[in-house]
Amino acid sequence: MSIELSVTNGVGTATFNRPEAMNSMTAKILTEWQAGIRELADNPEVKVIVVTGKGRAFSAGLDLKQSFDGGDDTPWSNETNPASRLSKALRYGTDFIRTLAGVAQPTIAAVNGHTVGAGMSFAAACDIRLASPEAVFSAPFIKLGISGGDLGLSWFLPRIIGLTKATELILNAGQYDAKKALETGLVSSIENDVVAAAQAMGEHIASFETYAVTASKRLLAAAPTASLDSHLDSELAAQTLGFFTDTAQNLGR
């Protein structure tokens, strides 16, 4: 399989497992990755999800040695119109991003190396990003003649590092090393053992009341596009329920 799953102390880890291809992807591979994330998300033991890559890359994005929409026995296999075929295959990419960004659990990208193109989208879709010293974030889309609006990146990136920096990075087909990624806020920290650091952070988050963590994640995700009035109402509803968790009920006892 192109993804390995494990669960330790409440932390589910999804490891992209194509090191020989720098964890690059096709639409068919994305269906495996999506199934893996869903399996972890549906596991009641998993309180936090870590995403990382095996080898020297987090993900090199598109596998340039294979057709993105290739593969037999896929939902788009019998589509004869090339544009329709590619569109159907690309939808599996957007579905993967929806799944990764939409899980209830907090997600941590342990960026262990090269993170290119769609690989940046995978990292950006996570709630927290940690980088190894060898991490490189590259957005070469325009250089390849395609749009920088790839699997959510043009939506996530301005929200993470700001519109000005996101625009400069994408229009220049630029790249950040780990230090630049930290300076711009793309990652939270640089860790020598990034997977171990993500595991430790995940275990710390997993030690808290699940409702408090998941409700906070939802509120933070909604904040950039919500009005103050609607967000205050959402906070009120979430906080009211929060006072009935076991942790809150035991305060002062």
Tab-separated table of C-alpha atoms in Angstrom:
chain	number	residue	atom	x	y	z
A	1	MET	CA	0.000	0.000	0.000
A	2	SER	CA	1.071	3.566	-0.626
A	3	ILE	CA	0.113	4.607	2.930
A	4	GLU	CA	1.054	3.102	6.291
A	5	LEU	CA	-1.125	3.574	9.360
A	6	SER	CA	-0.268	3.232	13.043
A	7	VAL	CA	-1.810	4.285	16.359
A	8	THR	CA	0.213	5.013	19.511
A	9	ASN	CA	-1.051	6.687	22.687
A	10	GLY	CA	-4.039	8.295	21.004
A	11	VAL	CA	-2.058	9.537	17.995
A	12	GLY	CA	-2.786	8.039	14.586
A	13	THR	CA	0.029	8.392	12.063
A	14	ALA	CA	-0.476	8.241	8.308
A	15	THR	CA	2.822	7.804	6.463
A	16	PHE	CA	2.952	8.286	2.706
A	17	ASN	CA	4.826	5.189	1.609
A	18	ARG	CA	6.294	5.688	-1.855
A	19	PRO	CA	9.863	6.666	-0.937
A	20	GLU	CA	11.184	5.431	-4.275
A	21	ALA	CA	8.986	8.078	-5.953
A	22	MET	CA	9.411	10.726	-3.228
A	23	ASN	CA	5.820	10.057	-2.170
A	24	SER	CA	4.461	11.533	-5.383
A	25	MET	CA	0.881	10.761	-6.265
A	26	THR	CA	-1.622	9.902	-8.951
A	27	ALA	CA	-5.390	9.970	-8.618
A	28	LYS	CA	-5.445	6.238	-7.869
A	29	ILE	CA	-2.874	6.688	-5.102
A	30	LEU	CA	-4.920	9.529	-3.660
A	31	THR	CA	-7.860	7.164	-3.254
A	32	GLU	CA	-5.632	5.002	-1.011
A	33	TRP	CA	-4.442	8.017	0.968
A	34	GLN	CA	-7.997	9.228	1.451
A	35	ALA	CA	-9.121	5.801	2.670
A	36	GLY	CA	-6.232	5.768	5.143
A	37	ILE	CA	-7.096	9.169	6.611
A	38	ARG	CA	-10.743	8.131	6.919
A	39	GLU	CA	-9.737	4.920	8.692
A	40	LEU	CA	-7.798	6.883	11.300
A	41	ALA	CA	-10.555	9.490	11.637
A	42	ASP	CA	-13.142	6.767	12.280
A	43	ASN	CA	-11.001	5.049	14.931
A	44	PRO	CA	-12.309	6.043	18.403
A	45	GLU	CA	-8.815	5.586	19.843
A	46	VAL	CA	-7.380	8.297	17.577
A	47	LYS	CA	-7.481	11.770	19.125
A	48	VAL	CA	-4.871	13.420	16.867
A	49	ILE	CA	-3.679	12.569	13.337
A	50	VAL	CA	-0.074	13.017	12.196
A	51	VAL	CA	0.712	13.003	8.471
A	52	THR	CA	4.258	12.450	7.249
A	53	GLY	CA	6.275	10.830	4.469
A	54	LYS	CA	8.712	7.947	4.319
A	55	GLY	CA	12.187	8.674	3.018
A	56	ARG	CA	13.492	12.108	2.089
A	57	ALA	CA	10.228	13.685	0.956
A	58	PHE	CA	6.903	14.560	2.542
A	59	SER	CA	5.412	14.502	-0.946
A	60	ALA	CA	6.834	15.572	-4.288
A	61	GLY	CA	3.307	16.224	-5.568
A	62	LEU	CA	2.348	14.930	-8.995
A	63	ASP	CA	4.106	11.777	-10.164
A	64	LEU	CA	5.549	13.014	-13.461
A	65	LYS	CA	6.506	9.467	-14.519
A	66	GLN	CA	2.888	8.266	-14.562
A	67	SER	CA	-0.355	9.566	-15.979
A	68	PHE	CA	-2.315	11.260	-13.203
A	69	ASP	CA	-5.575	9.713	-14.397
A	70	GLY	CA	-4.038	6.345	-15.278
A	71	GLY	CA	-4.974	2.992	-13.791
A	72	ASP	CA	-7.516	0.329	-14.612
A	73	ASP	CA	-10.686	-0.340	-12.653
A	74	THR	CA	-11.074	3.263	-11.561
A	75	PRO	CA	-14.289	5.308	-11.747
A	76	TRP	CA	-12.848	7.293	-14.665
A	77	SER	CA	-11.324	4.360	-16.584
A	78	ASN	CA	-14.046	4.190	-19.245
A	79	GLU	CA	-14.298	7.935	-19.807
A	80	THR	CA	-13.258	8.601	-23.400
A	81	ASN	CA	-13.310	12.397	-23.300
A	82	PRO	CA	-9.833	13.381	-22.019
A	83	ALA	CA	-11.026	16.570	-20.322
A	84	SER	CA	-13.845	14.753	-18.525
A	85	ARG	CA	-11.518	11.927	-17.589
A	86	LEU	CA	-8.960	14.305	-16.057
A	87	SER	CA	-11.668	16.316	-14.288
A	88	LYS	CA	-13.112	13.179	-12.700
A	89	ALA	CA	-9.656	12.044	-11.615
A	90	LEU	CA	-8.768	15.481	-10.185
A	91	ARG	CA	-11.927	15.388	-8.102
A	92	TYR	CA	-10.347	12.564	-6.127
A	93	GLY	CA	-7.594	15.005	-5.242
A	94	THR	CA	-10.049	17.585	-3.979
A	95	ASP	CA	-11.925	14.858	-2.101
A	96	PHE	CA	-8.688	13.889	-0.346
A	97	ILE	CA	-8.159	17.504	0.731
A	98	ARG	CA	-11.762	17.753	1.950
A	99	THR	CA	-11.234	14.606	4.004
A	100	LEU	CA	-7.904	15.723	5.463
A	101	ALA	CA	-9.136	19.231	6.276
A	102	GLY	CA	-12.520	18.034	7.512
A	103	VAL	CA	-11.640	15.371	10.089
A	104	ALA	CA	-12.734	16.161	13.629
A	105	GLN	CA	-9.311	15.441	15.094
A	106	PRO	CA	-6.487	17.995	14.993
A	107	THR	CA	-3.993	17.188	12.235
A	108	ILE	CA	-0.239	17.719	12.341
A	109	ALA	CA	1.941	17.640	9.230
A	110	ALA	CA	5.402	16.353	10.114
A	111	VAL	CA	7.179	17.692	7.040
A	112	ASN	CA	10.253	15.521	6.805
A	113	GLY	CA	11.746	16.731	3.517
A	114	HIS	CA	10.777	17.996	0.080
A	115	THR	CA	7.185	19.227	-0.146
A	116	VAL	CA	6.443	20.116	-3.736
A	117	GLY	CA	3.310	21.289	-5.530
A	118	ALA	CA	0.336	19.305	-4.308
A	119	GLY	CA	2.522	18.159	-1.421
A	120	MET	CA	2.332	21.735	-0.144
A	121	SER	CA	-1.442	21.506	-0.379
A	122	PHE	CA	-1.413	18.363	1.778
A	123	ALA	CA	0.681	20.098	4.444
A	124	ALA	CA	-1.368	23.300	4.251
A	125	ALA	CA	-4.601	21.348	4.780
A	126	CYS	CA	-3.350	20.225	8.199
A	127	ASP	CA	-3.977	22.302	11.310
A	128	ILE	CA	-0.328	22.434	12.435
A	129	ARG	CA	2.893	22.043	10.463
A	130	LEU	CA	6.299	21.087	11.861
A	131	ALA	CA	9.395	20.958	9.658
A	132	SER	CA	12.646	19.042	9.690
A	133	PRO	CA	15.803	21.069	8.951
A	134	GLU	CA	15.813	19.453	5.492
A	135	ALA	CA	12.255	20.502	4.624
A	136	VAL	CA	11.759	22.459	1.406
A	137	PHE	CA	8.397	23.906	0.378
A	138	SER	CA	8.119	24.460	-3.367
A	139	ALA	CA	5.287	25.955	-5.434
A	140	PRO	CA	6.356	25.418	-9.073
A	141	PHE	CA	2.873	25.486	-10.643
A	142	ILE	CA	3.241	28.544	-12.865
A	143	LYS	CA	6.639	27.327	-14.074
A	144	LEU	CA	4.829	24.193	-15.293
A	145	GLY	CA	2.168	26.204	-17.103
A	146	ILE	CA	-0.636	25.347	-14.681
A	147	SER	CA	-2.530	27.298	-12.049
A	148	GLY	CA	-1.253	27.802	-8.521
A	149	GLY	CA	-4.804	27.085	-7.402
A	150	ASP	CA	-4.066	23.446	-6.727
A	151	LEU	CA	-5.955	21.234	-4.248
A	152	GLY	CA	-6.817	24.141	-2.006
A	153	LEU	CA	-3.401	25.787	-1.821
A	154	SER	CA	-4.606	29.199	-3.045
A	155	TRP	CA	-7.248	29.037	-0.267
A	156	PHE	CA	-5.097	27.713	2.582
A	157	LEU	CA	-1.859	29.593	1.963
A	158	PRO	CA	-3.199	33.184	2.284
A	159	ARG	CA	-4.863	32.174	5.549
A	160	ILE	CA	-1.611	30.747	6.888
A	161	ILE	CA	1.049	33.254	5.781
A	162	GLY	CA	-1.062	36.164	4.509
A	163	LEU	CA	-2.160	37.160	1.014
A	164	THR	CA	0.941	39.195	0.162
A	165	LYS	CA	3.429	36.430	0.947
A	166	ALA	CA	1.212	33.749	-0.615
A	167	THR	CA	0.885	35.775	-3.829
A	168	GLU	CA	4.639	36.344	-4.038
A	169	LEU	CA	5.407	32.668	-3.435
A	170	ILE	CA	2.965	31.336	-6.038
A	171	LEU	CA	3.483	33.961	-8.771
A	172	ASN	CA	7.259	33.594	-8.498
A	173	ALA	CA	7.040	29.781	-8.539
A	174	GLY	CA	9.114	30.120	-5.397
A	175	GLN	CA	10.248	27.911	-2.585
A	176	TYR	CA	10.941	28.195	1.147
A	177	ASP	CA	13.568	26.330	3.093
A	178	ALA	CA	12.727	25.366	6.670
A	179	LYS	CA	14.065	28.628	8.113
A	180	LYS	CA	12.010	30.774	5.714
A	181	ALA	CA	8.937	28.636	6.380
A	182	LEU	CA	9.351	29.310	10.096
A	183	GLU	CA	9.889	33.048	9.566
A	184	THR	CA	6.695	33.354	7.507
A	185	GLY	CA	4.592	31.243	9.871
A	186	LEU	CA	4.088	28.409	7.413
A	187	VAL	CA	5.442	26.044	10.087
A	188	SER	CA	5.367	26.299	13.877
A	189	SER	CA	8.843	24.942	14.554
A	190	ILE	CA	11.876	23.187	13.101
A	191	GLU	CA	12.583	19.817	14.706
A	192	ASN	CA	15.576	17.519	14.251
A	193	ASP	CA	13.272	14.502	14.651
A	194	VAL	CA	10.091	15.941	13.223
A	195	VAL	CA	8.032	12.742	13.499
A	196	ALA	CA	8.945	12.290	17.169
A	197	ALA	CA	8.119	15.949	17.811
A	198	ALA	CA	4.743	15.559	16.111
A	199	GLN	CA	4.056	12.421	18.146
A	200	ALA	CA	4.893	14.242	21.394
A	201	MET	CA	2.704	17.194	20.457
A	202	GLY	CA	-0.085	14.834	19.438
A	203	GLU	CA	0.076	12.952	22.745
A	204	HIS	CA	-0.059	16.261	24.644
A	205	ILE	CA	-3.152	17.395	22.714
A	206	ALA	CA	-4.716	13.930	23.074
A	207	SER	CA	-4.432	14.194	26.865
A	208	PHE	CA	-7.080	16.929	26.934
A	209	GLU	CA	-10.865	16.579	26.857
A	210	THR	CA	-11.794	15.489	23.329
A	211	TYR	CA	-14.786	17.810	23.117
A	212	ALA	CA	-12.679	20.826	24.118
A	213	VAL	CA	-10.106	20.057	21.420
A	214	THR	CA	-12.508	19.347	18.565
A	215	ALA	CA	-14.788	22.289	19.385
A	216	SER	CA	-11.779	24.617	19.498
A	217	LYS	CA	-10.585	23.302	16.132
A	218	ARG	CA	-13.995	23.996	14.569
A	219	LEU	CA	-14.134	27.525	15.971
A	220	LEU	CA	-10.611	28.395	14.829
A	221	ALA	CA	-11.309	27.066	11.337
A	222	ALA	CA	-14.514	29.107	11.046
A	223	ALA	CA	-13.089	32.353	12.435
A	224	PRO	CA	-11.480	33.839	9.278
A	225	THR	CA	-14.766	33.969	7.368
A	226	ALA	CA	-17.258	34.502	10.209
A	227	SER	CA	-18.721	37.791	11.381
A	228	LEU	CA	-18.079	38.721	14.994
A	229	ASP	CA	-21.755	38.357	15.878
A	230	SER	CA	-22.118	34.895	14.373
A	231	HIS	CA	-18.818	33.761	15.855
A	232	LEU	CA	-19.779	34.939	19.330
A	233	ASP	CA	-22.959	32.891	19.013
A	234	SER	CA	-20.957	29.851	17.921
A	235	GLU	CA	-18.577	30.281	20.839
A	236	LEU	CA	-21.520	30.618	23.219
A	237	ALA	CA	-23.067	27.362	22.021
A	238	ALA	CA	-19.758	25.506	22.175
A	239	GLN	CA	-18.864	26.872	25.590
A	240	THR	CA	-22.247	26.010	27.049
A	241	LEU	CA	-21.827	22.377	26.049
A	242	GLY	CA	-18.228	22.439	27.248
A	243	PHE	CA	-19.262	23.117	30.821
A	244	PHE	CA	-20.941	19.701	30.847
A	245	THR	CA	-17.787	17.707	29.996
A	246	ASP	CA	-16.346	15.536	32.740
A	247	THR	CA	-13.288	17.750	33.032
A	248	ALA	CA	-15.285	20.934	33.479
A	249	GLN	CA	-17.757	19.297	35.874
A	250	ASN	CA	-14.868	18.201	38.094
A	251	LEU	CA	-13.297	21.639	38.391
A	252	GLY	CA	-12.977	22.725	41.989
A	253	ARG	CA	-13.685	19.293	43.407
